[in-house]
Backbone as CSV, one residue per row, in Angstrom:
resi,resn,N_x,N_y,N_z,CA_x,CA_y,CA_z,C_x,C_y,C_z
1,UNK,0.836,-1.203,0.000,0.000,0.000,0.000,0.872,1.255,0.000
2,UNK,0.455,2.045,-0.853,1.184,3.638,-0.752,1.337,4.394,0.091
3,UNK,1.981,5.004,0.239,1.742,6.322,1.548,2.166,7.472,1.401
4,UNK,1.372,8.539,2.203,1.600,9.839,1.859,2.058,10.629,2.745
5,UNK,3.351,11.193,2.878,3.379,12.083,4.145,3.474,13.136,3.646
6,UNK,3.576,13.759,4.983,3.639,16.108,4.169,4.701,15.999,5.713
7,UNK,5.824,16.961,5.334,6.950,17.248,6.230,6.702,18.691,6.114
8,UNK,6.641,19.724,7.211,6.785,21.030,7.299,8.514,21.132,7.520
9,UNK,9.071,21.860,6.630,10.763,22.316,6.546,10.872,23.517,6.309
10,UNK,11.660,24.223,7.470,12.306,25.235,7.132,13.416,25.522,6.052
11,UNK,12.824,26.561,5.290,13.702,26.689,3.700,13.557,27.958,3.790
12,UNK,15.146,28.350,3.289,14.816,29.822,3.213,15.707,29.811,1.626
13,UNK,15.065,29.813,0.716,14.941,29.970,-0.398,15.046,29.272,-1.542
14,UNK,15.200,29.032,-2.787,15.514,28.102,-3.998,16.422,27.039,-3.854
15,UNK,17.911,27.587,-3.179,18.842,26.572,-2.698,18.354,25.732,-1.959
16,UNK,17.731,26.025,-0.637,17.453,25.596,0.211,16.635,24.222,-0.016
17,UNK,15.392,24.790,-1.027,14.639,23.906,-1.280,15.044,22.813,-1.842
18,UNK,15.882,22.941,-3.277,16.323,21.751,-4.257,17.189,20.724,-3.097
19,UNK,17.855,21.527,-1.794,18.447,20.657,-1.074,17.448,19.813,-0.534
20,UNK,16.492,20.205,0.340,15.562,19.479,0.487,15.009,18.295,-0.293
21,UNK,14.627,18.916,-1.328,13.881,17.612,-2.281,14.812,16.833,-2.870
22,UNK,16.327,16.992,-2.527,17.380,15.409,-3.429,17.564,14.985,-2.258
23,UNK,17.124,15.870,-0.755,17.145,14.770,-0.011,16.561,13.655,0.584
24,UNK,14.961,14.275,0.050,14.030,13.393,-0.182,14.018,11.968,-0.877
25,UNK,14.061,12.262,-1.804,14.148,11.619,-3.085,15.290,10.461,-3.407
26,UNK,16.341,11.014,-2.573,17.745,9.913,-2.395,17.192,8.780,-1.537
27,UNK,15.910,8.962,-0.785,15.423,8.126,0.472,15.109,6.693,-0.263
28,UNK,14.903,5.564,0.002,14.609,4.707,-0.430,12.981,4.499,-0.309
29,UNK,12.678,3.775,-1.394,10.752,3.762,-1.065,10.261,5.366,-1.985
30,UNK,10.692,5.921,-2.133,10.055,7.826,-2.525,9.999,7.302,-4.275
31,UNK,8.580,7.448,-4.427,7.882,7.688,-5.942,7.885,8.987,-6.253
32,UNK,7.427,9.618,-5.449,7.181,11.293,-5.946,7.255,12.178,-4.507
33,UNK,7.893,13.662,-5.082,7.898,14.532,-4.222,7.021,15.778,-4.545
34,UNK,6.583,16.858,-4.120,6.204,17.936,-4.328,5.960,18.839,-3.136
35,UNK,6.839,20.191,-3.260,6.085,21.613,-2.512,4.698,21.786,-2.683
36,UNK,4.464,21.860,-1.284,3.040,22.476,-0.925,3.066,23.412,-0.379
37,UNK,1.631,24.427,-0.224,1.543,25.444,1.231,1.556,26.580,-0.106
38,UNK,1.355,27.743,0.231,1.227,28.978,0.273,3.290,28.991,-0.092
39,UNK,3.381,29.388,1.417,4.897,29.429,1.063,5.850,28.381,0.645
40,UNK,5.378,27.667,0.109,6.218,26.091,-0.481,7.273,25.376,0.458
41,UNK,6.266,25.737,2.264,7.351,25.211,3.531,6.774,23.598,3.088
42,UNK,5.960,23.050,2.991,5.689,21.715,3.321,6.192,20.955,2.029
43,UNK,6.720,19.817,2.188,7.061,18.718,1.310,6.352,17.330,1.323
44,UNK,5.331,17.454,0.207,4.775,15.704,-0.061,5.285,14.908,-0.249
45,UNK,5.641,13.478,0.341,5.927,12.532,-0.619,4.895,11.656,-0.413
46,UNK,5.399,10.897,-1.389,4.309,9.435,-1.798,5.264,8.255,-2.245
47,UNK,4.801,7.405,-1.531,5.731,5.834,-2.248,5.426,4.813,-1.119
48,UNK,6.449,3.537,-1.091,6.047,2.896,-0.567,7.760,2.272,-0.308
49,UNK,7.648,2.088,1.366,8.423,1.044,1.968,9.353,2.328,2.406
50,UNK,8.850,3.205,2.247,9.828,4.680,2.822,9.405,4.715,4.423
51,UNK,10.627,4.901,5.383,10.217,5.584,6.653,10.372,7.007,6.764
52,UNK,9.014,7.004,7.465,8.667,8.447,7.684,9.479,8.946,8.869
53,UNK,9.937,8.473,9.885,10.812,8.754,10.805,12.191,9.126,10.885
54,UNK,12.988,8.149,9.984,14.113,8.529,9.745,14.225,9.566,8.077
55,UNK,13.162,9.657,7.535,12.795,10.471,6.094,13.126,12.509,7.449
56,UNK,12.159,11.810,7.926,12.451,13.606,8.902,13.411,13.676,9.883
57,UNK,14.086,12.875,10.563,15.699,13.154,11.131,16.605,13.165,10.219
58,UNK,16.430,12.867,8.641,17.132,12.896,7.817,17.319,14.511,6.967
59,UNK,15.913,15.088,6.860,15.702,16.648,7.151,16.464,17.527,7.719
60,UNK,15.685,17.064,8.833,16.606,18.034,10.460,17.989,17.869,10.454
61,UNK,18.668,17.309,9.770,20.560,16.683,9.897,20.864,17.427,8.678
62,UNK,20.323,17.403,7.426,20.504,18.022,6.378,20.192,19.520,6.066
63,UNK,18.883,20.184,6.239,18.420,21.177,6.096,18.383,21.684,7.490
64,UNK,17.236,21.602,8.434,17.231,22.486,8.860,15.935,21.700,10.175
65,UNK,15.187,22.672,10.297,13.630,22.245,11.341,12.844,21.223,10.536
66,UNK,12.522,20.317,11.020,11.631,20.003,10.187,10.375,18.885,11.390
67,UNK,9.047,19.260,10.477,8.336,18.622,11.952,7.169,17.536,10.365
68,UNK,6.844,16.253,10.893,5.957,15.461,10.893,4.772,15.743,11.071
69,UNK,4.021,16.469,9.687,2.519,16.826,9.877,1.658,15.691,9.837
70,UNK,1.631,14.778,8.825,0.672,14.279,8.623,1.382,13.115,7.916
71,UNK,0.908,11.174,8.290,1.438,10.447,7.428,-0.187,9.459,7.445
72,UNK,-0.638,8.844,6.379,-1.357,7.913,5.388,-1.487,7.859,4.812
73,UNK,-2.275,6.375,4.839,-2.492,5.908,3.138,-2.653,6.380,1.985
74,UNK,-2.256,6.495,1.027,-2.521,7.402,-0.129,-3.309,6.868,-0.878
75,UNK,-4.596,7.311,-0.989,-6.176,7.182,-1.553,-6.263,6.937,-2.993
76,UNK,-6.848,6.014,-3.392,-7.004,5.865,-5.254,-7.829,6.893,-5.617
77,UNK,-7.193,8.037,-6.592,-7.872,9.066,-7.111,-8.781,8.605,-7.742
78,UNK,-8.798,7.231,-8.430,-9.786,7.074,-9.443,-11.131,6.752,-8.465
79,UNK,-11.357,5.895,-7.551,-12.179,5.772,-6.780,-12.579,6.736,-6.055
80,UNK,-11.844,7.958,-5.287,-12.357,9.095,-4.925,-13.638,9.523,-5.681
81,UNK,-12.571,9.845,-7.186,-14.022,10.378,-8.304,-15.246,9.775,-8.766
82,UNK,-14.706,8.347,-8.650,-16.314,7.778,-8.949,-17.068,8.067,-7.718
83,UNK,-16.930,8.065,-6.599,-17.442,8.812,-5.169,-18.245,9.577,-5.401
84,UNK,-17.847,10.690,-5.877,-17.849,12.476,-5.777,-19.567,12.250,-7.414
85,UNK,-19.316,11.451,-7.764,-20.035,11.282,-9.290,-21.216,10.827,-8.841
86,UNK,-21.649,9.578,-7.498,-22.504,8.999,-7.263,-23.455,10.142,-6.650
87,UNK,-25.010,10.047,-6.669,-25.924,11.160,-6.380,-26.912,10.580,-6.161
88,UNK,-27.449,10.286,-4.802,-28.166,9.917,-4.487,-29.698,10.439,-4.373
89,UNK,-30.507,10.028,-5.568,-31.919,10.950,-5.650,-32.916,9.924,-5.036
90,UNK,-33.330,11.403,-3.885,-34.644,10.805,-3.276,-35.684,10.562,-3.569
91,UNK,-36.569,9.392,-2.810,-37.577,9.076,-3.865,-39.151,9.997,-4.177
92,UNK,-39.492,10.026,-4.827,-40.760,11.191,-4.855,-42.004,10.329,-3.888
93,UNK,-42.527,11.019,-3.552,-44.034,10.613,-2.186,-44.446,11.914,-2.591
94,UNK,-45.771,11.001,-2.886,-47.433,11.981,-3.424,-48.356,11.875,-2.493
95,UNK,-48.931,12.291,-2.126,-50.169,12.791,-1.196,-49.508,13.239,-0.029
96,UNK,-48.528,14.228,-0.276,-47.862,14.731,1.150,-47.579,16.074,1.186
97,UNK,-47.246,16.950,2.072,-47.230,18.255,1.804,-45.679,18.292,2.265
98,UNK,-44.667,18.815,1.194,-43.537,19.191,1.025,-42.482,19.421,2.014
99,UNK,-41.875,18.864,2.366,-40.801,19.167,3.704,-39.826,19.565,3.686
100,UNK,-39.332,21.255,4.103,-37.897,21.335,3.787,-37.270,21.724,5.815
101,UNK,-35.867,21.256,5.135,-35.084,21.633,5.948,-33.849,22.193,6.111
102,UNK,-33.940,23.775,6.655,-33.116,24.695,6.208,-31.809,24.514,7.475
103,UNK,-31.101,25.028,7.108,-29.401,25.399,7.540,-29.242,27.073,8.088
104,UNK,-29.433,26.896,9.550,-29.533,28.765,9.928,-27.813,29.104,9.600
105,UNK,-28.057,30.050,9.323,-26.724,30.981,8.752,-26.896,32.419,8.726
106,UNK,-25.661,33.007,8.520,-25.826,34.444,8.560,-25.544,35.062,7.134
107,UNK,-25.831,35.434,7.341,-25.471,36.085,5.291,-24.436,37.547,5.463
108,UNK,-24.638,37.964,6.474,-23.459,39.417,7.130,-22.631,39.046,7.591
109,UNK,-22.503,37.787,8.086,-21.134,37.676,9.154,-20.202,36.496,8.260
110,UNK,-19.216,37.018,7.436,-17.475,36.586,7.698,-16.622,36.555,8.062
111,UNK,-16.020,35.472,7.913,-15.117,35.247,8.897,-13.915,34.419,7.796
112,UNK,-12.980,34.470,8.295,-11.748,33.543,7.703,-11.372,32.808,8.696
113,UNK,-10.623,31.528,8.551,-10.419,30.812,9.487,-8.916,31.385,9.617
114,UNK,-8.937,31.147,11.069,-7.381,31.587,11.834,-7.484,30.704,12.612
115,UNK,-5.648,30.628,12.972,-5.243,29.977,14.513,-3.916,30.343,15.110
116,UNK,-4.824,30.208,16.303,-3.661,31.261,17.398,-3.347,30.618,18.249
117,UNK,-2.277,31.190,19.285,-1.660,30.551,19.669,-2.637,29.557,21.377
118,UNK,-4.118,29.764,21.521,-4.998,29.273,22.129,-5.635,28.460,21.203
119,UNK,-5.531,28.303,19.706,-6.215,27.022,18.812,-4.925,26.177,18.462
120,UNK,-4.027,25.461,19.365,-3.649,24.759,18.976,-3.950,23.475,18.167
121,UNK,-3.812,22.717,16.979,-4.117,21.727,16.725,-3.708,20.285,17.191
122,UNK,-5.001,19.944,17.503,-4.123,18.132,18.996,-4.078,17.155,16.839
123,UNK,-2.723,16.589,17.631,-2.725,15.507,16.986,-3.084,13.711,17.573
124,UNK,-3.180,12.923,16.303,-3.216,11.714,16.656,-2.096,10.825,16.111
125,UNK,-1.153,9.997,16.789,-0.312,9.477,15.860,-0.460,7.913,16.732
126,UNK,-0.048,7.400,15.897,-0.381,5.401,15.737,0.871,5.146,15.435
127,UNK,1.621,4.408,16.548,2.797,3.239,16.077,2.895,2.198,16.643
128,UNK,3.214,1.341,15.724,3.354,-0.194,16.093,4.550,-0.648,16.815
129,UNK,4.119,-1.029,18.080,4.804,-1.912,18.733,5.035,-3.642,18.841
130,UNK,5.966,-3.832,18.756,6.199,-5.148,18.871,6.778,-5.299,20.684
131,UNK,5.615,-6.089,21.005,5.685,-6.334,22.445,5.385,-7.917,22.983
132,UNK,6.220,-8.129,23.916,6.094,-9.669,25.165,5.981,-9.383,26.349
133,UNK,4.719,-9.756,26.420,4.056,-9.503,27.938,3.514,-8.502,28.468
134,UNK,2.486,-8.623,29.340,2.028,-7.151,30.140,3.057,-6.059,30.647
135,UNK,4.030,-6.548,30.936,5.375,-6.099,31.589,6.119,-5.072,30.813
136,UNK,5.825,-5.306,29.518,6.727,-4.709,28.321,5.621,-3.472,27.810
137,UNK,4.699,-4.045,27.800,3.488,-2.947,26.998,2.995,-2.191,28.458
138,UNK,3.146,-2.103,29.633,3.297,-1.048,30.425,4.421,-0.225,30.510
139,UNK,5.469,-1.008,30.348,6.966,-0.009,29.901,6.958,1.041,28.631
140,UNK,6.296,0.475,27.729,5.928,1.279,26.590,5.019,2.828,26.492
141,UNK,3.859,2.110,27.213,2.770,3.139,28.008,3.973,4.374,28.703
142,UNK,4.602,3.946,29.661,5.285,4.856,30.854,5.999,5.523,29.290
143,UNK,6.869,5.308,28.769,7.675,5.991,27.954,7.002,6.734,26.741
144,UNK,5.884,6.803,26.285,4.838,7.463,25.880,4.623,8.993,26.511
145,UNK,3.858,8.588,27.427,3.086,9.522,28.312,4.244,10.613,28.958
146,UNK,5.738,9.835,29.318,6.901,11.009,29.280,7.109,12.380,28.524
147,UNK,6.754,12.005,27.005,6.960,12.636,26.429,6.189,14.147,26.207
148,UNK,6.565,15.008,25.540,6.406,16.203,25.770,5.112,16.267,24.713
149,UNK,3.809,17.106,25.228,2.830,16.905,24.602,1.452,15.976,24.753
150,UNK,2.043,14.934,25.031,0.995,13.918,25.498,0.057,13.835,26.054
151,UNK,-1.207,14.028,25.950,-2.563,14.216,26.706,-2.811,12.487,26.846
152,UNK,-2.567,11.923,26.103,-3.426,10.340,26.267,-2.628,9.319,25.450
153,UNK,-2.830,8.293,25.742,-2.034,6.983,25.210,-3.016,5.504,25.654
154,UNK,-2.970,5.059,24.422,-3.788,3.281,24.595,-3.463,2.727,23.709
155,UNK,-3.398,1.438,24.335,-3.160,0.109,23.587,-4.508,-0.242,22.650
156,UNK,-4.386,-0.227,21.496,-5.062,-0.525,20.324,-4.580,-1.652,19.386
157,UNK,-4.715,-3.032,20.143,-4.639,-4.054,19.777,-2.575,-4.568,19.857
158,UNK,-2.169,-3.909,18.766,-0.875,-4.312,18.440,-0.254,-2.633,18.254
159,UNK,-0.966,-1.859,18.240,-0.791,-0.804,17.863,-0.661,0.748,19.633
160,UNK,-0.118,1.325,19.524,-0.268,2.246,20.342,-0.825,4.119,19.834
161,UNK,-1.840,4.082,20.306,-2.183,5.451,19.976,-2.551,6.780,20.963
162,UNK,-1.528,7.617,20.075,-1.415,8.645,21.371,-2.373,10.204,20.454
163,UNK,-2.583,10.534,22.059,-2.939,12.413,21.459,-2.518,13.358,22.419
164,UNK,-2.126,14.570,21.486,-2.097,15.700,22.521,-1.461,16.769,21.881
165,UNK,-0.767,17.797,21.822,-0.225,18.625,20.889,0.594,19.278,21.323
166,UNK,1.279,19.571,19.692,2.392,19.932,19.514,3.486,18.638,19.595
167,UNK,3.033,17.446,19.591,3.512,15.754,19.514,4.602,15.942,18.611
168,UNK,5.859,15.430,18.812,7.044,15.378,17.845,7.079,13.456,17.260
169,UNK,5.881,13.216,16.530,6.154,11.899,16.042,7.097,11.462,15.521
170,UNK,8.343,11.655,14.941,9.588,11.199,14.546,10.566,10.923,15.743
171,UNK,10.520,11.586,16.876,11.202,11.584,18.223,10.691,10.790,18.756
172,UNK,9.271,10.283,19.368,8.878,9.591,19.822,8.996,8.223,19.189
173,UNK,8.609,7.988,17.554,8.879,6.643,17.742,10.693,6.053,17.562
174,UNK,11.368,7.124,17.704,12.898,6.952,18.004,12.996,6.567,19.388
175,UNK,12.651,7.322,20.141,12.640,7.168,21.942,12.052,5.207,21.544
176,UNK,10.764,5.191,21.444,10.282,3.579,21.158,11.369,2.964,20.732
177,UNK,11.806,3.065,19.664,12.429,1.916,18.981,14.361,1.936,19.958
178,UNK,14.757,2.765,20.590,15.847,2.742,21.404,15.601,1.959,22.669
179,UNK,14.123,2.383,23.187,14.260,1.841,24.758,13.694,0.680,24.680
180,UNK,12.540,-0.094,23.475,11.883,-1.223,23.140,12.498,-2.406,22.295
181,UNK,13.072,-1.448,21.047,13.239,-2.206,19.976,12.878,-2.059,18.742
182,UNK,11.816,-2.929,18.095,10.742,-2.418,16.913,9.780,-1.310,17.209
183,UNK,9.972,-0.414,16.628,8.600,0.827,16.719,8.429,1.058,14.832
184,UNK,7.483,1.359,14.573,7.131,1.444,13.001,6.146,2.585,12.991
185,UNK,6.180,3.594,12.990,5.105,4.843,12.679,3.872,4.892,11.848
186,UNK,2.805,4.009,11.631,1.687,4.018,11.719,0.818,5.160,11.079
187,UNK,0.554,6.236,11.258,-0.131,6.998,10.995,-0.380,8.166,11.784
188,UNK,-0.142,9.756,11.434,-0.180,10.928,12.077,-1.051,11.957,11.033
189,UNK,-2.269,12.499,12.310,-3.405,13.411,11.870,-3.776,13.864,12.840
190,UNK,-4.008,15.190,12.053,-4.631,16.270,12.719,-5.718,16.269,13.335
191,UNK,-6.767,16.370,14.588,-7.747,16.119,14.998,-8.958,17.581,15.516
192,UNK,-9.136,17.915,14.105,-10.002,19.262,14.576,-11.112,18.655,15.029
193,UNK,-11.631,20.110,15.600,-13.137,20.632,16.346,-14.137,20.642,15.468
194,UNK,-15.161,19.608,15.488,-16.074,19.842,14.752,-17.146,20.456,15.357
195,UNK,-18.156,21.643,14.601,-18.791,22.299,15.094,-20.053,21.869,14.270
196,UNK,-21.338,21.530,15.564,-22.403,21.214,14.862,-23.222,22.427,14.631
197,UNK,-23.824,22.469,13.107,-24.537,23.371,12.750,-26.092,23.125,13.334
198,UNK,-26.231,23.829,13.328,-27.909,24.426,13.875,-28.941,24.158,12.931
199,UNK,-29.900,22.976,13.356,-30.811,22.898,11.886,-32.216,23.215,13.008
200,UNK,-32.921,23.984,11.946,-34.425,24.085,12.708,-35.715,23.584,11.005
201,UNK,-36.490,23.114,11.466,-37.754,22.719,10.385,-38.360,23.692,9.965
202,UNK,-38.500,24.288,8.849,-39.273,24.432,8.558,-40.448,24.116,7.414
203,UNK,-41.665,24.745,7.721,-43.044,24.431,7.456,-43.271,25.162,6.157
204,UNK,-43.480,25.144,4.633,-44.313,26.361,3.797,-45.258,26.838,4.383
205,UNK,-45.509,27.777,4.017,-46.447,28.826,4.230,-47.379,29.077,3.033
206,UNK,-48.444,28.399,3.101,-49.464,28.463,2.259,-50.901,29.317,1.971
207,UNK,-50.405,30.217,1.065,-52.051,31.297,1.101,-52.894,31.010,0.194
């Protein structure tokens, strides 16, 4: 299966960057690279059998800062679109009087989305442990929850999943794989606030 990570790197300019991306790209496992973002700080890759862990201490040794935004599966575009194509039409009912249901909103008030330094974004990151015994997967737990950031940590089968923010996932599953052994980085995402919208019924109005 493919995978997709995005690395935020400090680059301060053209040089900077091309260094970046042959250092990408020299990695083993890397199909494709590309700048993202506004300011072309973030770097995509995509491929398979690449680590994402040592891909970003390999960064930080070469260039410069670099932090672990986001790593999964990389999605079949073609199936996305047949997705997006499917349209589900409801069925018509006769002898009924018409039902809608509206979405309250404001039509004056915009807004752009921002975040400050009180909207931090919590992350979630998933790595696999290879563990023997209760003994070992509480040692794991303790060396988790050490770390800087950490709101929460559980055992998820074979897997360990933590949250909390500002999480340095490339450090942590280094700390794992030094004090354990096998650690394998799993998957890292962002976990926004979802805000439920306000629905109220309404009735036509018939004269």
């Amino acid at each position: 299966m493919k995978k997709k990570l995005v690395i935020k790197v400090s680059m301060n300019g053209q040089k900077s960057r091309s260094k970046a991306l042959k250092t990408v790209v020299g990695a083993s496992g890397v199909e494709s690279v590309e700048l993202k973002g506004a300011d072309k700080s973030q770097i995509e890759v995509t491929g398979d059998g690449f680590d994402p862990t040592v891909l970003t201490q390999l960064l930080r040794k070469k260039v410069g800062r670099a932090d672990l935004v986001s790593y999964e599966e990389k999605k079949d575009e073609k199936m996305e679109n047949e997705a997006e194509l499917q349209v589900a039409a409801m069925p018509a009912i006769y002898g009924m009087w018409p039902y809608y249901e509206a979405v309250q909103s404001s039509e004056f008030r915009v807004s752009s989305p921002t975040i400050t330094k009180n909207q931090t974004m919590k992350q979630k990151v998933v790595i696999k442990v290879t563990m023997n015994g209760q003994k070992s997967r509480s040692k794991a737990l303790k060396i988790v929850v050490g770390a800087s950031g950490v709101e929460s940590a559980a055992w998820k089968g074979d897997n360990i999943e933590v949250t909390g923010e500002e999480l340095d996932p490339a450090c942590l599953t280094l700390l794992l794989r030094k004090k354990l052994g096998y650690a394998d980085l799993v998957s890292v995402e962002e976990r926004k606030k979802k805000r439920k919208k306000k629905r109220r019924k309404m009735w036509p109005s018939w004269r």
